[in-house]
Amino acid sequence: SYVLAQPPSVSVAPGQTARITCGGNNIETKSVHWYQQKPGQAPVLVVYDDSDRPSGIPERFSGSNSGNTATLTISRVEAGDEADYYCQVWDSSSDHVVFGGGTKLTVL
Amino acid sequence: EVQLVESGGGLVQPGGSLRLSCAASGFIFSGFSMNWVRQAPGKGLEWVSYISGGSGVTYYADSVKGRFAISRDNAKKSLFLQMNSLRAEDTAVYYCAKEIASGWSNDHWGQGTLVTVSS
């Protein structure tokens, strides 16, 4: 089955840029979606279809997808961005939704 | 405003059954596919099951296939998950989630309902 690999943690200082990667075999052929989850809360969709943002999501959140790696980029990081972030794809070969293991973003 | 409200969680013994419900409002329920996603305590997100808007297509994670059944009642704007032969590893918060129109990502989630499988 398809596997998505994320780093367990990423740390960044306020105002800097955070990049969270999601690795998968030839992931560029799939649409990648990203979720933010804060403690005790439901996930929130922050990027879908590689690089689109739902309404209400700040422009500071952006996504890209190339080769074997998709990336969620958060510019001008704020303390409120501290959360777990998950990537997700649809694997048509198995008819399964697949989530990455999640990355904990720490704002220093 | 889109709202998804799960119910039906609780404590159940191993081997037991539970039926989760998700009441939807604020959108044309029949027009959207839905998913169940779970999260074990302290763990990441795990997809459980998918159902198309018209109920014609369903998919299951390997870990629940043959034990869980997803269904929906579009007239009542409700989503269900029948869980049988429950195991300790099924203990998790279960979320229902609405897919976006272009598919395969979920733009609205409920607050979740906790299922605990323990003797």
XYZ file of C-alpha atoms in Angstrom:
227
model
C 0.000 0.000 0.000
C 1.016 3.595 -0.547
C 3.057 5.181 2.222
C 3.475 8.872 3.063
C 6.519 9.866 5.126
C 6.615 13.043 7.220
C 9.289 14.255 9.638
C 8.058 13.851 13.223
C 8.898 17.419 14.125
C 9.853 20.791 12.684
C 10.880 23.842 14.699
C 10.920 27.439 13.537
C 11.239 30.876 15.086
C 8.355 33.347 14.839
C 8.405 35.303 11.599
C 10.459 32.684 9.795
C 9.332 30.161 7.175
C 8.409 26.591 8.048
C 8.554 23.833 5.476
C 6.936 20.475 6.189
C 7.607 17.681 3.730
C 5.554 14.669 2.727
C 7.376 11.967 0.832
C 5.782 9.310 -1.353
C 6.642 7.298 -4.414
C 6.001 9.518 -7.437
C 3.735 11.669 -5.280
C 3.643 14.336 -7.971
C 1.085 12.179 -9.801
C -1.331 12.502 -6.887
C -3.234 15.417 -5.395
C -1.939 16.171 -1.923
C -3.994 17.703 0.850
C -2.799 19.165 4.153
C -4.509 19.437 7.528
C -3.700 21.363 10.667
C -4.728 19.902 14.017
C -4.386 21.673 17.332
C -4.621 19.779 20.645
C -8.140 18.675 21.462
C -9.543 19.943 18.170
C -10.676 18.422 14.909
C -8.388 18.726 11.882
C -8.702 21.752 9.610
C -8.014 21.620 5.870
C -5.348 24.219 5.045
C -4.287 23.201 1.517
C -5.988 20.933 -1.005
C -5.120 19.697 -4.489
C -1.416 20.405 -3.893
C -1.639 24.184 -3.653
C -5.194 25.499 -3.307
C -6.395 27.136 -0.105
C -9.912 26.831 1.304
C -11.644 30.086 2.059
C -10.522 31.566 5.342
C -7.041 30.078 5.263
C -4.328 32.761 5.272
C -2.136 33.218 2.209
C 0.824 32.405 4.468
C -0.080 28.747 3.899
C 0.998 27.354 0.530
C 1.744 23.989 -0.985
C 3.796 22.431 -3.740
C 4.270 18.951 -5.142
C 7.101 17.686 -7.303
C 8.836 14.378 -7.851
C 8.634 12.305 -4.692
C 8.007 15.167 -2.269
C 5.118 17.466 -1.472
C 5.745 20.463 0.756
C 3.573 22.621 2.970
C 5.133 26.052 3.423
C 4.060 28.396 6.182
C 5.454 31.906 5.790
C 5.828 34.430 8.586
C 5.117 31.785 11.190
C 3.048 32.827 14.193
C 2.685 31.258 17.609
C -0.843 30.227 16.661
C 0.506 28.026 13.868
C 1.908 25.596 16.414
C 0.060 22.336 15.702
C 0.290 18.904 14.137
C 0.191 18.856 10.344
C -0.866 15.874 8.229
C -0.602 15.261 4.511
C -3.144 13.056 2.751
C -3.688 11.542 -0.677
C -6.103 9.231 -2.418
C -4.399 6.055 -3.606
C -6.375 4.852 -6.598
C -4.452 1.583 -6.847
C -5.801 0.429 -3.482
C -8.932 2.601 -3.245
C -7.639 3.907 0.067
C -7.274 7.331 1.612
C -3.744 7.590 3.028
C -2.512 9.955 5.746
C 1.061 10.751 6.577
C 2.209 10.145 10.125
C 2.013 13.810 11.015
C 4.537 16.529 11.828
C 4.539 18.523 15.033
C 5.362 22.158 14.292
C 6.954 23.946 17.233
C 7.248 27.717 17.213
C 10.317 28.589 19.256
C -22.969 27.011 8.138
C -21.826 23.416 7.720
C -22.177 21.339 10.878
C -21.319 17.720 11.546
C -22.212 16.230 14.905
C -21.138 12.714 15.814
C -22.791 10.562 18.443
C -22.895 6.969 19.603
C -19.448 6.581 21.086
C -18.803 4.991 24.448
C -17.265 2.087 26.308
C -17.712 -1.356 24.795
C -16.183 -4.739 25.567
C -13.915 -6.506 23.087
C -15.999 -8.380 20.565
C -18.904 -6.012 21.025
C -20.678 -3.697 18.607
C -21.380 0.001 18.384
C -23.134 2.225 15.855
C -21.865 5.728 15.298
C -24.009 8.461 13.784
C -23.156 11.797 12.228
C -25.869 14.418 11.789
C -25.168 16.851 8.974
C -26.588 20.306 8.304
C -25.814 23.422 6.322
C -25.149 21.761 2.958
C -26.783 19.503 0.377
C -25.865 16.262 2.122
C -26.651 13.943 -0.787
C -24.283 15.833 -3.048
C -21.111 15.042 -1.162
C -19.056 11.993 -0.326
C -18.278 11.410 3.326
C -15.530 9.758 5.320
C -14.941 8.358 8.774
C -11.457 9.058 10.152
C -10.198 7.964 13.549
C -7.405 8.959 15.885
C -6.137 6.692 18.623
C -5.008 8.444 21.821
C -1.748 10.267 21.165
C -1.541 8.950 17.600
C -2.041 10.281 14.104
C -5.036 10.323 11.808
C -6.200 7.015 10.311
C -8.773 6.820 7.548
C -11.525 4.284 8.236
C -14.132 4.374 5.477
C -15.599 6.311 2.541
C -19.065 6.506 1.039
C -20.166 8.301 -2.105
C -23.048 10.756 -2.124
C -25.513 8.248 -3.504
C -24.194 5.361 -1.362
C -23.229 3.415 -4.452
C -19.535 3.297 -3.647
C -17.917 2.393 -0.347
C -14.315 1.770 0.628
C -12.718 0.517 3.827
C -9.318 0.509 5.446
C -7.809 -2.957 5.615
C -7.862 -2.783 9.425
C -11.676 -2.607 9.544
C -12.807 -4.346 6.363
C -15.301 -7.079 7.140
C -16.014 -5.701 10.616
C -17.253 -2.151 9.961
C -19.999 -0.974 7.614
C -20.564 2.583 6.450
C -23.986 3.795 5.353
C -25.972 6.986 4.976
C -29.570 8.183 4.964
C -29.703 11.177 2.649
C -33.312 11.946 3.556
C -32.288 12.282 7.208
C -28.916 13.878 6.376
C -27.149 11.275 8.471
C -24.011 9.182 8.158
C -23.461 5.947 10.063
C -20.692 3.551 10.972
C -21.680 0.120 12.235
C -18.745 -1.351 14.110
C -18.735 -5.060 14.945
C -16.175 -7.417 16.490
C -14.500 -4.473 18.167
C -10.904 -4.775 19.335
C -8.794 -2.814 21.769
C -6.952 -1.272 18.826
C -10.201 0.281 17.609
C -10.114 2.624 20.602
C -10.021 6.134 19.149
C -11.856 9.359 18.549
C -13.954 8.868 15.428
C -14.548 11.862 13.171
C -16.989 12.173 10.328
C -15.774 14.428 7.550
C -17.311 15.948 4.443
C -15.383 15.859 1.191
C -14.995 18.899 -0.997
C -16.662 18.913 -4.407
C -13.467 18.025 -6.269
C -13.050 15.012 -4.041
C -10.652 13.255 -1.723
C -10.000 16.062 0.739
C -12.226 16.920 3.675
C -13.184 20.523 4.246
C -15.426 20.053 7.265
C -15.049 17.760 10.243
C -17.163 16.991 13.268
C -15.758 17.276 16.765
C -15.484 13.515 17.093
C -16.889 10.825 19.348
C -14.722 8.654 21.576
C -14.928 4.880 21.304
C -13.203 2.891 24.028
C -12.892 -0.872 23.672
C -11.959 -2.407 26.980
C -13.041 -5.097 29.381
